[in-house]
């Protein structure tokens, strides 16, 4: 989400809009933490320790059965968790540098938040957002509030769907994406 928004802000001529499936609000961002002056030094210490010494933990967790178990938290539709999905997620993680990417992602606690980016967003670049209402990691009220941003044309909640609607309910997400593409490329 954040990378896509920033790309449009930085180079608007290259884009016609953004379609977001499950926005990321980065709950470890320093602006999101209660009492950041007390909590953030601890968070940064943990993040640094993971980056420097977390490889054994990563190796222990980067196993098919463990990944499958972890996915049961954010996925409301458990049938979407199969061996193919687990392997598709694991393969890039197990390449050289995969753990570094994971730890860097977990360590990103600065920079703009989506609401800030959308306030700077070009008005002629429509943003459509969809998300699962059963997602334990994405706050419904915060996603729904994005409709107040001038560039956000649609926010579509998907009842009973978790963090990865594209896996859990492609029959709902795919038509949403196709409709967005028709919106930004009506001549095609």
Coordinates of C-alpha atoms in Angstrom, one line a residue, residues 22-154:
X22 CA -6.1 -4.9 2.3
X23 CA -4.3 -1.7 3.2
X24 CA -1.3 -1.8 5.5
X25 CA -1.3 0.7 8.4
X26 CA 2.1 -0.4 9.9
X27 CA 1.0 -0.7 13.5
X28 CA 4.7 -0.6 14.6
X29 CA 5.1 2.9 13.2
X30 CA 6.3 5.3 15.9
X31 CA 3.2 7.5 15.4
X32 CA 1.0 4.5 16.2
X33 CA 2.6 3.5 19.5
X34 CA 1.2 4.8 22.8
X35 CA 4.0 6.5 24.7
X36 CA 6.5 6.3 21.8
X37 CA 9.3 7.8 23.9
X38 CA 9.1 4.9 26.2
X39 CA 8.1 2.0 23.9
X40 CA 10.0 2.8 20.7
X41 CA 13.5 2.3 22.2
X42 CA 12.4 -1.2 23.2
X43 CA 10.8 -1.9 19.8
X44 CA 14.0 -0.7 18.0
X45 CA 16.1 -3.0 20.2
X46 CA 14.0 -6.0 19.4
X47 CA 14.0 -5.0 15.7
X48 CA 17.8 -4.7 15.7
X49 CA 18.2 -8.0 17.6
X50 CA 16.1 -9.7 15.0
X51 CA 18.0 -8.2 12.1
X52 CA 21.4 -9.2 13.6
X53 CA 20.6 -12.5 15.4
X54 CA 17.2 -13.6 14.2
X55 CA 18.3 -16.1 11.5
X56 CA 18.0 -19.2 13.8
X57 CA 14.4 -18.1 14.7
X58 CA 13.6 -17.5 11.1
X59 CA 15.0 -20.9 10.1
X60 CA 12.9 -22.6 12.8
X61 CA 9.7 -20.8 11.7
X62 CA 10.2 -21.0 7.9
X63 CA 8.8 -24.5 7.7
X64 CA 5.5 -25.5 5.9
X65 CA 3.7 -26.7 9.0
X66 CA 4.6 -23.6 10.9
X67 CA 3.7 -21.2 8.1
X68 CA 0.3 -23.0 7.7
X69 CA -0.3 -22.6 11.5
X70 CA 0.6 -18.9 11.4
X71 CA -1.7 -18.3 8.4
X72 CA -4.7 -19.6 10.5
X73 CA -4.7 -16.3 12.5
X74 CA -5.2 -13.8 9.6
X75 CA -7.2 -16.1 7.3
X76 CA -10.8 -16.3 8.2
X77 CA -11.6 -18.7 5.4
X78 CA -9.4 -21.6 6.4
X79 CA -10.0 -23.6 3.3
X80 CA -7.8 -21.1 1.4
X81 CA -4.8 -22.3 3.3
X82 CA -3.4 -25.2 1.3
X83 CA 0.0 -26.6 0.5
X84 CA 0.2 -24.6 -2.7
X85 CA -0.3 -21.3 -0.9
X86 CA 2.2 -22.3 1.8
X87 CA 4.8 -23.2 -0.8
X88 CA 4.2 -20.0 -2.8
X89 CA 4.8 -18.0 0.4
X90 CA 7.8 -20.0 1.5
X91 CA 9.8 -20.3 -1.8
X92 CA 10.8 -16.6 -1.9
X93 CA 11.4 -16.5 1.8
X94 CA 13.9 -19.4 1.5
X95 CA 16.0 -17.7 -1.2
X96 CA 19.2 -16.0 -0.2
X97 CA 18.3 -12.7 1.6
X98 CA 14.7 -13.8 2.3
X99 CA 15.1 -13.4 6.0
X100 CA 16.7 -10.0 5.7
X101 CA 13.6 -8.8 3.8
X102 CA 11.3 -10.2 6.5
X103 CA 13.3 -8.5 9.3
X104 CA 13.6 -5.3 7.4
X105 CA 9.8 -5.3 6.9
X106 CA 9.2 -5.9 10.6
X107 CA 11.7 -3.1 11.4
X108 CA 10.1 -0.4 9.3
X109 CA 8.7 2.0 11.9
X110 CA 9.0 5.5 10.3
X111 CA 7.9 7.2 7.2
X112 CA 4.5 8.4 6.1
X113 CA 1.3 6.6 7.0
X114 CA -1.4 5.9 4.4
X115 CA -3.6 8.7 5.6
X116 CA -0.8 11.1 5.2
X117 CA 0.0 9.9 1.7
X118 CA -3.6 10.1 0.6
X119 CA -3.7 13.7 1.8
X120 CA -0.9 14.5 -0.7
X121 CA -2.3 12.2 -3.4
X122 CA -3.1 13.6 -6.9
X123 CA -6.8 14.2 -7.2
X124 CA -7.0 12.8 -10.7
X125 CA -5.7 9.4 -9.6
X126 CA -8.6 7.3 -8.2
X127 CA -8.0 5.0 -5.3
X128 CA -10.2 1.9 -4.7
X129 CA -9.8 -0.2 -1.6
X130 CA -11.2 -3.5 -0.5
X131 CA -10.6 -5.5 2.7
X132 CA -11.9 -8.4 4.7
X133 CA -13.9 -7.4 7.8
X134 CA -12.7 -10.5 9.7
X135 CA -9.1 -9.5 9.3
X136 CA -7.5 -9.3 12.8
X137 CA -4.6 -7.1 11.6
X138 CA -6.5 -4.4 9.7
X139 CA -8.8 -2.1 11.6
X140 CA -12.2 -1.7 9.9
X141 CA -12.9 1.8 11.1
X142 CA -9.6 3.0 9.9
X143 CA -10.0 1.5 6.5
X144 CA -13.6 2.9 6.2
X145 CA -12.4 6.4 7.2
X146 CA -10.2 6.5 4.1
X147 CA -13.3 7.2 2.0
X148 CA -13.0 10.8 3.4
X149 CA -9.9 11.4 1.3
X150 CA -10.7 13.2 -1.9
X151 CA -8.9 10.6 -4.1
X152 CA -10.6 7.6 -2.6
X153 CA -13.6 6.7 -4.7
X154 CA -14.5 3.4 -3.1

